[in-house]
Amino acid sequence: MPVETELKLQLEPDAIPFLEASDLLGKAAPVVRQRSLYFDTPDQKLRAQAMSLRIRRAGRSRTQTLKGYEGQAAGLFERSEWEMPVKDDQPKVEGLKPLIDALGKEVNGLGIIFEVRNERRTWHLRSGGSDVELVLDHGAAVVAGRTSAIDEMELELKSGQPADLFRLARQIDAIVPVRLGVQSKAERGYDLLGPARTAFKAEALSLAKDASVADAFRAIVHGCLRQYRLNETLFLEAPNPAALHQARVGLRRLRSAFTIFKPVLERERAERFKTRLRDLSAVLGDARNLDVLKEKPLPPAALSRIEEARQAAYEKVERRLHAAESRALMMDLIEWLGDDDWFTNHELAGRPAIGFADDRLGRLRRRIKKDGRHLARGSDSERHEVRKDAKKLRYASEFFAHLFDTPKQQRRHGKFLKTMEKLQDDLGALNDLATADEIIDKLGIDKSSTQHIHADRHALIRHASKAWEDLIDLKRFWR
């Protein structure tokens, strides 16, 4: 069961000639044209089990590859891989135990679901003390007349240390901008089978019951980074409020993960990352607040001024996302996660995550119980603190949900999420009103024309207080 370790990078199609013209790659590499057929059952059972099966044709040769994916990868992929030569475009399943275990009798129902057409160039390089295979791919996933462009680079570690992959990636980024890749070619093809996306919501995280605290943190961060990068890509391709919002949610979930795992993290580096993430999130937040305000029933003159500010905020977001510091932040995070120096409490990091989750969920619940006691009579800033408490508890409940998977725990978790959603919606609406006042003041809009948007404020406070009471009355799903 060979395991490949590769760093996947995304780049612009017009960047490839600049990279090839540099001194980094050396001699020009020949172009190999590839055509890959991907197989699955009609109900996509392989995809559901985080596996992909393809037959790739390059020249006269054909190679069948089965890959298994461990968790939600971002940038650095570690995948089990089984390869074998085949004579035609029919999958060879005999003796391929992982495939048979995954599909059972349905292994005979495999069919072509999409294809990938690709031009590949390959270089073999030395980075530090490591041997690295650098592959440039330019092509597209294709299905039913729809296409998804592929312009990416894979740095596969043939021997040596993962740190040398990142060293090489930074050398490349100094020549042409590159971003962490979070989608395999198979995922691009599968996405074409559904409706076009405007945003990606957080995906369910499946932690193994025996996962350690360190395993859980790595998996959670990879999942959050993946959500952010998927939406960052969509936003840069076609700026829209949904992608902006979900990119910000990805950053917010990531920052919450740093808070939740604070007892195990190396303090200085963790705080530096939190600060960099907060600064990036603030730029997205300014644009998001204007998106929300723009939907309020306001006079045309006010809406015109808000739209002007919104366009400027969107331009600022685009500049920030294109900036080298934003690309470096994601790269630094993934490299840091791959080391063993990101945690200081080795004993706690090696313990089962389920006990840690029980403790952290309990602490977060006690925090919101304490801060929410005066929710009805408190100030806007005090309600904002309860809102932040609610977000952290909600995200923690999503991060750790699969560790508490008995039927009773699942039922309780469902009720918990519904109640949390009500509380967050009401607190979010109240925060939007407070933020709206700040923006209206800043833009110099006549306040007398905007007071009607506060008409439901008292009702929102009552609803939020009731949702908080319901939350505190619920039985804990993690017990």
Coordinates of C-alpha atoms in Angstrom, one line a residue:
M1 CA 0.0 0.0 0.0
P2 CA 2.3 2.8 -1.2
V3 CA 1.6 6.2 0.2
E4 CA 2.5 9.3 -1.8
T5 CA 3.2 12.7 -0.1
E6 CA 2.7 15.7 -2.3
L7 CA 2.1 19.4 -2.0
K8 CA -0.5 20.5 -4.5
L9 CA -0.4 24.1 -5.7
Q10 CA -2.8 26.1 -7.8
L11 CA -1.6 28.7 -10.3
E12 CA -2.9 30.9 -13.1
P13 CA -2.6 29.4 -16.7
D14 CA -0.6 32.4 -18.0
A15 CA 2.0 31.8 -15.2
I16 CA 3.4 28.6 -16.7
P17 CA 5.6 30.3 -19.4
F18 CA 7.1 32.6 -16.8
L19 CA 8.0 29.6 -14.6
E20 CA 9.5 27.6 -17.5
A21 CA 11.6 30.7 -18.5
S22 CA 13.1 30.9 -15.0
D23 CA 16.3 29.2 -14.0
L24 CA 14.5 27.1 -11.3
L25 CA 13.4 24.2 -13.5
G26 CA 16.4 23.9 -15.8
K27 CA 16.0 22.1 -19.2
A28 CA 12.6 22.2 -20.8
A29 CA 10.4 19.1 -20.2
P30 CA 8.5 17.4 -23.0
V31 CA 4.7 17.6 -23.0
V32 CA 2.8 14.3 -22.3
R33 CA -0.8 14.3 -23.3
Q34 CA -3.0 12.3 -21.0
R35 CA -6.6 11.2 -21.0
S36 CA -8.0 9.8 -17.7
L37 CA -11.3 8.0 -17.4
Y38 CA -12.8 8.0 -13.9
F39 CA -15.1 5.3 -12.7
D40 CA -17.7 4.9 -10.0
T41 CA -21.1 3.3 -9.3
P42 CA -24.3 5.2 -10.3
D43 CA -24.8 6.3 -6.7
Q44 CA -21.1 7.3 -6.4
K45 CA -20.3 4.8 -3.7
L46 CA -16.5 5.2 -4.2
R47 CA -16.7 9.0 -3.7
A48 CA -18.7 8.4 -0.5
Q49 CA -15.8 6.3 0.8
A50 CA -13.2 8.9 -0.2
M51 CA -11.7 6.8 -3.0
S52 CA -11.2 7.4 -6.7
L53 CA -10.5 4.9 -9.6
R54 CA -9.2 6.0 -12.9
I55 CA -7.6 4.6 -16.0
R56 CA -5.0 7.0 -17.5
R57 CA -3.9 6.7 -21.1
A58 CA -0.5 8.3 -22.1
G59 CA 0.7 7.4 -25.5
R60 CA 0.0 3.7 -26.0
S61 CA 0.2 2.8 -22.3
R62 CA -2.7 2.6 -19.9
T63 CA -2.4 2.7 -16.1
Q64 CA -5.1 2.0 -13.6
T65 CA -4.9 3.8 -10.3
L66 CA -7.0 3.5 -7.1
K67 CA -6.5 6.2 -4.5
G68 CA -7.7 6.5 -0.9
Y69 CA -8.0 9.8 0.8
E70 CA -7.5 10.3 4.5
G71 CA -9.6 13.2 5.7
Q72 CA -10.0 16.7 4.2
A73 CA -6.6 17.7 2.7
A74 CA -5.4 21.2 2.1
G75 CA -2.2 21.6 0.2
L76 CA -0.3 18.6 1.6
F77 CA -1.9 15.4 0.5
E78 CA -1.0 11.9 1.8
R79 CA -2.8 9.2 -0.1
S80 CA -2.8 5.5 -0.3
E81 CA -2.3 4.5 -3.9
W82 CA -2.5 1.2 -5.9
E83 CA -1.3 1.2 -9.5
M84 CA -1.2 -1.5 -12.2
P85 CA -0.9 -1.5 -16.0
V86 CA -4.1 -2.5 -17.9
K87 CA -4.7 -3.4 -21.6
D88 CA -7.9 -1.4 -22.2
D89 CA -10.4 1.0 -20.7
Q90 CA -12.1 -1.7 -18.5
P91 CA -11.2 -1.6 -14.8
K92 CA -9.3 -4.6 -13.5
V93 CA -10.8 -5.4 -10.1
E94 CA -9.5 -9.0 -9.5
G95 CA -7.3 -9.1 -6.4
L96 CA -7.8 -5.4 -5.7
K97 CA -9.0 -5.9 -2.1
P98 CA -9.5 -2.2 -1.1
L99 CA -11.8 -1.8 -4.1
I100 CA -13.7 -5.0 -3.4
D101 CA -14.0 -4.2 0.3
A102 CA -15.4 -0.7 -0.6
L103 CA -18.0 -1.8 -3.2
G104 CA -18.8 -5.5 -2.5
K105 CA -21.1 -6.9 -5.3
E106 CA -21.4 -3.4 -6.7
V107 CA -17.8 -3.7 -8.0
N108 CA -19.3 -5.0 -11.2
G109 CA -21.5 -1.9 -11.6
L110 CA -18.6 0.5 -12.2
G111 CA -19.0 2.9 -15.1
I112 CA -17.3 6.0 -16.6
I113 CA -18.6 9.1 -14.9
F114 CA -16.3 11.8 -16.3
E115 CA -12.8 12.3 -17.9
V116 CA -9.8 14.5 -17.5
R117 CA -7.8 15.7 -20.5
N118 CA -4.4 17.0 -19.5
E119 CA -1.0 18.1 -20.8
R120 CA 1.7 17.2 -18.3
R121 CA 5.3 18.3 -18.0
T122 CA 7.6 16.7 -15.4
W123 CA 10.9 17.7 -13.8
H124 CA 13.1 16.0 -11.2
L125 CA 14.7 18.5 -8.8
R126 CA 16.7 18.7 -5.7
S127 CA 15.4 20.8 -2.9
G128 CA 17.6 21.0 0.2
G129 CA 18.5 17.4 0.8
S130 CA 15.4 15.9 -0.8
D131 CA 14.5 14.5 -4.2
V132 CA 11.3 16.1 -5.6
E133 CA 9.2 15.4 -8.7
L134 CA 7.6 18.6 -10.0
V135 CA 4.6 18.1 -12.3
L136 CA 2.8 20.9 -14.2
D137 CA -0.7 20.0 -15.4
H138 CA -2.8 22.1 -17.8
G139 CA -6.1 20.7 -18.8
A140 CA -9.7 20.2 -17.8
A141 CA -12.2 17.8 -16.2
V142 CA -15.0 17.1 -18.7
V143 CA -18.5 15.7 -18.4
A144 CA -21.7 16.3 -20.4
G145 CA -20.5 19.4 -22.1
R146 CA -19.3 21.0 -18.9
T147 CA -15.6 21.7 -18.1
S148 CA -13.6 22.6 -15.0
A149 CA -10.1 24.1 -15.8
I150 CA -7.1 22.5 -14.2
D151 CA -3.9 24.5 -13.9
E152 CA -1.9 23.1 -11.0
M153 CA 1.4 21.9 -9.8
E154 CA 2.2 18.9 -7.7
L155 CA 5.5 18.6 -5.8
E156 CA 5.8 14.9 -4.8
L157 CA 8.4 13.9 -2.3
K158 CA 10.4 11.0 -3.6
S159 CA 12.9 11.0 -0.8
G160 CA 13.8 13.4 2.0
Q161 CA 11.8 15.7 4.2
P162 CA 8.4 17.5 3.7
A163 CA 10.0 20.8 4.7
D164 CA 11.9 20.8 1.4
L165 CA 8.6 20.7 -0.5
F166 CA 7.7 24.0 1.2
R167 CA 11.1 25.4 0.5
L168 CA 10.7 24.7 -3.2
A169 CA 7.1 26.1 -3.1
R170 CA 8.3 29.4 -1.8
Q171 CA 11.0 29.6 -4.4
I172 CA 8.3 29.1 -7.0
D173 CA 6.0 31.7 -5.4
A174 CA 8.8 34.2 -5.7
I175 CA 8.6 33.7 -9.5
V176 CA 4.9 33.2 -10.1
P177 CA 2.1 33.4 -7.4
V178 CA 0.9 29.9 -6.2
R179 CA -1.8 29.0 -3.7
L180 CA -2.5 25.8 -1.8
G181 CA -4.5 23.4 -3.8
V182 CA -7.3 21.7 -2.0
Q183 CA -9.1 19.7 -4.7
S184 CA -8.0 16.6 -6.5
K185 CA -8.7 16.2 -10.2
A186 CA -11.3 13.6 -9.2
E187 CA -13.1 16.2 -7.0
R188 CA -13.2 18.7 -9.9
G189 CA -14.9 16.1 -12.1
Y190 CA -17.4 15.1 -9.4
D191 CA -18.3 18.8 -8.9
L192 CA -19.4 19.0 -12.5
L193 CA -22.0 16.3 -11.9
G194 CA -24.0 18.7 -9.7
P195 CA -25.2 22.3 -10.0
A196 CA -22.7 25.1 -10.5
R197 CA -21.4 26.4 -7.1
T198 CA -21.4 29.9 -5.8
A199 CA -20.0 28.9 -2.4
F200 CA -18.8 25.9 -0.4
K201 CA -20.2 25.3 3.1
A202 CA -18.2 23.5 5.8
E203 CA -18.0 19.8 5.2
A204 CA -18.8 17.2 7.9
L205 CA -15.6 16.2 9.7
S206 CA -15.3 12.5 10.5
L207 CA -12.8 12.0 13.3
A208 CA -11.9 8.4 14.2
K209 CA -13.1 7.2 17.6
D210 CA -9.5 6.5 18.5
A211 CA -8.1 9.8 17.2
S212 CA -5.6 11.6 19.4
V213 CA -5.9 15.3 20.3
A214 CA -3.1 16.0 17.8
D215 CA -4.9 14.0 15.1
A216 CA -8.1 16.0 15.8
F217 CA -6.4 19.4 15.6
R218 CA -4.7 18.6 12.3
A219 CA -7.9 17.3 10.8
I220 CA -9.9 20.3 11.9
V221 CA -7.4 22.8 10.6
H222 CA -7.2 21.0 7.3
G223 CA -11.0 21.1 7.0
C224 CA -11.2 24.8 7.9
L225 CA -8.4 25.7 5.4
R226 CA -10.2 23.7 2.7
Q227 CA -13.4 25.6 3.2
Y228 CA -11.6 28.9 3.1
R229 CA -9.5 28.1 0.0
L230 CA -12.5 26.7 -2.0
N231 CA -14.4 29.9 -1.4
E232 CA -11.4 32.1 -1.9
T233 CA -11.0 30.6 -5.4
L234 CA -14.7 31.1 -6.2
F235 CA -14.5 34.7 -5.0
L236 CA -11.4 35.5 -7.1
E237 CA -13.0 33.9 -10.1
A238 CA -16.4 35.7 -9.7
P239 CA -16.8 37.9 -6.6
N240 CA -20.1 37.2 -4.9
P241 CA -21.5 37.6 -1.3
A242 CA -22.0 33.9 -0.8
A243 CA -18.3 32.9 -1.4
L244 CA -17.1 35.9 0.6
H245 CA -19.3 34.9 3.5
Q246 CA -18.2 31.2 3.5
A247 CA -14.5 32.2 3.2
R248 CA -15.0 34.3 6.3
V249 CA -16.8 31.5 8.1
G250 CA -13.8 29.2 7.2
L251 CA -11.4 31.7 8.8
R252 CA -13.7 32.1 11.8
R253 CA -13.9 28.3 12.4
L254 CA -10.2 28.1 12.1
R255 CA -9.7 30.8 14.7
S256 CA -12.1 29.0 17.0
A257 CA -10.1 25.8 16.6
F258 CA -7.0 27.7 17.9
T259 CA -9.0 28.8 20.9
I260 CA -10.5 25.4 21.6
F261 CA -7.1 23.7 21.4
K262 CA -5.2 26.4 23.3
P263 CA -4.1 24.0 26.1
V264 CA -2.1 21.9 23.7
L265 CA -0.7 24.5 21.3
E266 CA 2.7 26.2 21.3
R267 CA 1.6 29.6 22.6
E268 CA 3.8 32.0 20.7
R269 CA 3.4 30.6 17.2
A270 CA -0.3 29.9 17.8
E271 CA -0.9 33.5 18.8
R272 CA 0.9 34.8 15.8
F273 CA -1.2 32.7 13.5
K274 CA -4.4 33.9 15.3
T275 CA -3.4 37.5 14.8
R276 CA -2.7 37.0 11.0
L277 CA -6.0 35.2 10.6
R278 CA -7.9 37.9 12.5
D279 CA -6.3 40.6 10.3
L280 CA -7.3 38.7 7.1
S281 CA -10.8 38.0 8.5
A282 CA -11.3 41.7 9.3
V283 CA -10.9 42.7 5.7
L284 CA -13.5 40.2 4.6
G285 CA -15.7 41.2 7.5
D286 CA -15.9 44.8 6.4
A287 CA -17.2 43.8 3.0
R288 CA -19.5 41.3 4.5
N289 CA -21.1 43.9 6.8
L290 CA -21.9 46.1 3.8
D291 CA -23.4 43.1 2.0
V292 CA -25.8 42.6 4.9
L293 CA -26.6 46.3 5.2
K294 CA -27.3 46.6 1.5
E295 CA -30.2 44.2 1.9
K296 CA -32.0 46.4 4.4
P297 CA -35.0 48.5 3.3
L298 CA -33.3 51.9 3.1
P299 CA -33.8 55.0 1.0
P300 CA -32.2 55.0 -2.5
A301 CA -29.7 57.7 -1.5
A302 CA -28.5 55.6 1.5
L303 CA -28.3 52.4 -0.6
S304 CA -26.3 54.2 -3.3
R305 CA -23.7 55.3 -0.7
I306 CA -23.6 51.8 0.8
E307 CA -23.1 50.3 -2.7
E308 CA -20.2 52.6 -3.4
A309 CA -18.6 51.7 -0.1
R310 CA -19.3 48.0 -0.8
Q311 CA -17.5 48.1 -4.2
A312 CA -14.5 49.7 -2.5
A313 CA -14.5 47.0 0.2
Y314 CA -14.7 44.3 -2.5
E315 CA -11.7 45.8 -4.3
K316 CA -9.8 45.8 -1.0
V317 CA -10.7 42.1 -0.4
E318 CA -9.4 41.2 -3.9
R319 CA -6.1 43.1 -3.3
R320 CA -5.7 41.4 0.1
L321 CA -6.4 37.9 -1.3
H322 CA -3.9 38.5 -4.2
A323 CA -1.2 39.7 -1.7
A324 CA 1.8 37.6 -1.0
E325 CA 1.1 37.7 2.7
S326 CA -2.2 35.9 2.3
R327 CA -0.7 33.1 0.2
A328 CA 2.2 32.8 2.7
L329 CA -0.2 32.5 5.6
M330 CA -1.9 29.4 4.2
M331 CA 1.5 27.9 3.3
D332 CA 3.0 28.6 6.7
L333 CA 0.0 27.0 8.5
I334 CA 0.2 23.7 6.5
E335 CA 3.9 23.4 7.0
W336 CA 3.6 24.1 10.7
L337 CA 0.9 21.4 11.0
G338 CA 3.3 18.9 9.5
D339 CA 5.9 19.4 12.2
D340 CA 5.9 18.0 15.7
D341 CA 6.7 21.3 17.3
W342 CA 3.2 22.9 17.0
F343 CA 2.2 21.5 20.4
T344 CA 4.0 21.8 23.7
N345 CA 2.0 19.5 25.9
H346 CA 3.1 16.1 24.4
E347 CA 1.2 14.1 26.9
L348 CA -2.1 15.9 26.3
A349 CA -1.6 15.8 22.5
G350 CA -1.3 12.0 22.6
R351 CA -4.4 11.4 24.6
P352 CA -7.7 10.3 23.0
A353 CA -9.5 13.3 21.5
I354 CA -12.9 12.2 23.0
G355 CA -11.9 13.0 26.5
F356 CA -10.5 16.4 25.4
A357 CA -13.7 17.1 23.5
D358 CA -15.8 16.4 26.5
D359 CA -13.8 18.8 28.6
R360 CA -13.7 21.6 26.0
L361 CA -17.4 21.3 25.2
G362 CA -18.3 21.5 28.9
R363 CA -16.1 24.6 29.4
L364 CA -17.7 26.4 26.4
R365 CA -21.2 25.5 27.6
R366 CA -20.4 26.9 31.1
R367 CA -19.0 30.1 29.4
I368 CA -22.1 30.8 27.4
K369 CA -24.3 29.9 30.5
K370 CA -22.5 32.5 32.5
D371 CA -22.3 35.3 29.9
G372 CA -25.9 34.8 28.7
R373 CA -27.6 35.3 32.1
H374 CA -28.1 39.0 31.5
L375 CA -28.6 38.7 27.7
A376 CA -32.0 40.5 27.9
R377 CA -30.8 43.5 29.9
G378 CA -27.2 43.7 28.7
S379 CA -25.5 46.1 26.3
D380 CA -24.8 45.5 22.6
S381 CA -21.2 44.7 23.4
E382 CA -22.3 42.1 26.1
R383 CA -24.6 40.4 23.7
H384 CA -21.8 40.4 21.1
E385 CA -19.7 38.4 23.7
V386 CA -22.6 35.9 24.0
R387 CA -22.6 35.7 20.2
K388 CA -18.9 34.8 20.1
D389 CA -19.5 32.2 22.9
A390 CA -22.2 30.7 20.8
K391 CA -20.1 30.5 17.7
K392 CA -17.2 28.7 19.5
L393 CA -19.6 26.2 21.1
R394 CA -21.4 25.6 17.7
Y395 CA -18.1 25.1 15.9
A396 CA -16.8 22.8 18.6
S397 CA -20.0 20.7 18.5
E398 CA -19.4 20.3 14.7
F399 CA -15.7 19.5 15.0
F400 CA -16.3 16.7 17.6
A401 CA -19.7 15.4 16.6
H402 CA -18.5 12.1 15.2
L403 CA -16.8 11.2 18.4
F404 CA -20.3 11.0 20.1
D405 CA -22.2 8.8 17.7
T406 CA -24.6 6.6 19.6
P407 CA -28.2 7.0 18.5
K408 CA -29.0 8.9 21.7
Q409 CA -26.1 11.2 21.3
Q410 CA -27.0 11.9 17.7
R411 CA -30.6 12.7 18.6
R412 CA -29.4 15.1 21.3
H413 CA -26.9 16.6 18.9
G414 CA -29.6 17.3 16.3
K415 CA -31.7 19.2 18.9
F416 CA -28.6 21.0 20.1
L417 CA -27.8 22.3 16.6
K418 CA -31.4 23.4 15.9
T419 CA -31.4 25.4 19.2
M420 CA -27.9 26.8 18.5
E421 CA -29.0 27.9 15.1
K422 CA -32.0 29.9 16.5
L423 CA -29.8 31.5 19.1
Q424 CA -27.1 32.4 16.5
D425 CA -29.7 33.8 14.0
D426 CA -31.2 36.1 16.7
L427 CA -27.8 37.2 18.0
G428 CA -26.5 37.7 14.5
A429 CA -29.5 39.9 13.6
L430 CA -28.9 42.0 16.7
N431 CA -25.2 42.3 15.9
D432 CA -26.1 43.4 12.3
L433 CA -28.2 46.2 13.7
A434 CA -25.3 47.4 15.9
T435 CA -22.9 47.2 13.0
A436 CA -25.3 49.0 10.8
D437 CA -25.3 52.0 13.1
E438 CA -21.5 52.1 13.0
I439 CA -21.5 52.0 9.2
I440 CA -24.2 54.6 8.8
D441 CA -22.3 57.0 11.1
K442 CA -19.1 56.4 9.2
L443 CA -20.7 57.0 5.8
G444 CA -22.5 60.1 7.0
I445 CA -26.0 58.8 6.1
D446 CA -29.0 60.6 7.7
K447 CA -29.9 58.5 10.7
S448 CA -33.5 59.7 10.6
S449 CA -34.0 57.7 7.4
T450 CA -32.7 54.5 8.9
Q451 CA -34.3 54.1 12.3
H452 CA -37.1 51.8 11.0
I453 CA -34.6 49.0 10.5
H454 CA -34.5 48.8 14.4
A455 CA -38.2 48.1 14.7
D456 CA -37.8 44.4 15.5
R457 CA -34.9 44.9 18.0
H458 CA -36.8 44.2 21.2
A459 CA -38.5 41.1 19.7
L460 CA -35.0 39.8 18.6
I461 CA -33.8 40.2 22.2
R462 CA -36.7 38.3 23.6
H463 CA -36.3 35.5 21.0
A464 CA -32.5 35.3 21.7
S465 CA -33.2 35.1 25.5
K466 CA -35.7 32.3 24.9
A467 CA -33.3 30.4 22.6
W468 CA -30.5 30.8 25.3
E469 CA -32.8 29.3 28.0
D470 CA -33.7 26.4 25.7
L471 CA -30.0 25.8 25.0
I472 CA -29.1 25.7 28.7
D473 CA -32.0 23.3 29.4
L474 CA -30.9 20.8 26.7
K475 CA -29.2 17.5 27.7
R476 CA -25.6 17.4 26.6
F477 CA -25.0 15.3 23.6
W478 CA -21.4 14.6 24.6
R479 CA -22.4 12.6 27.7

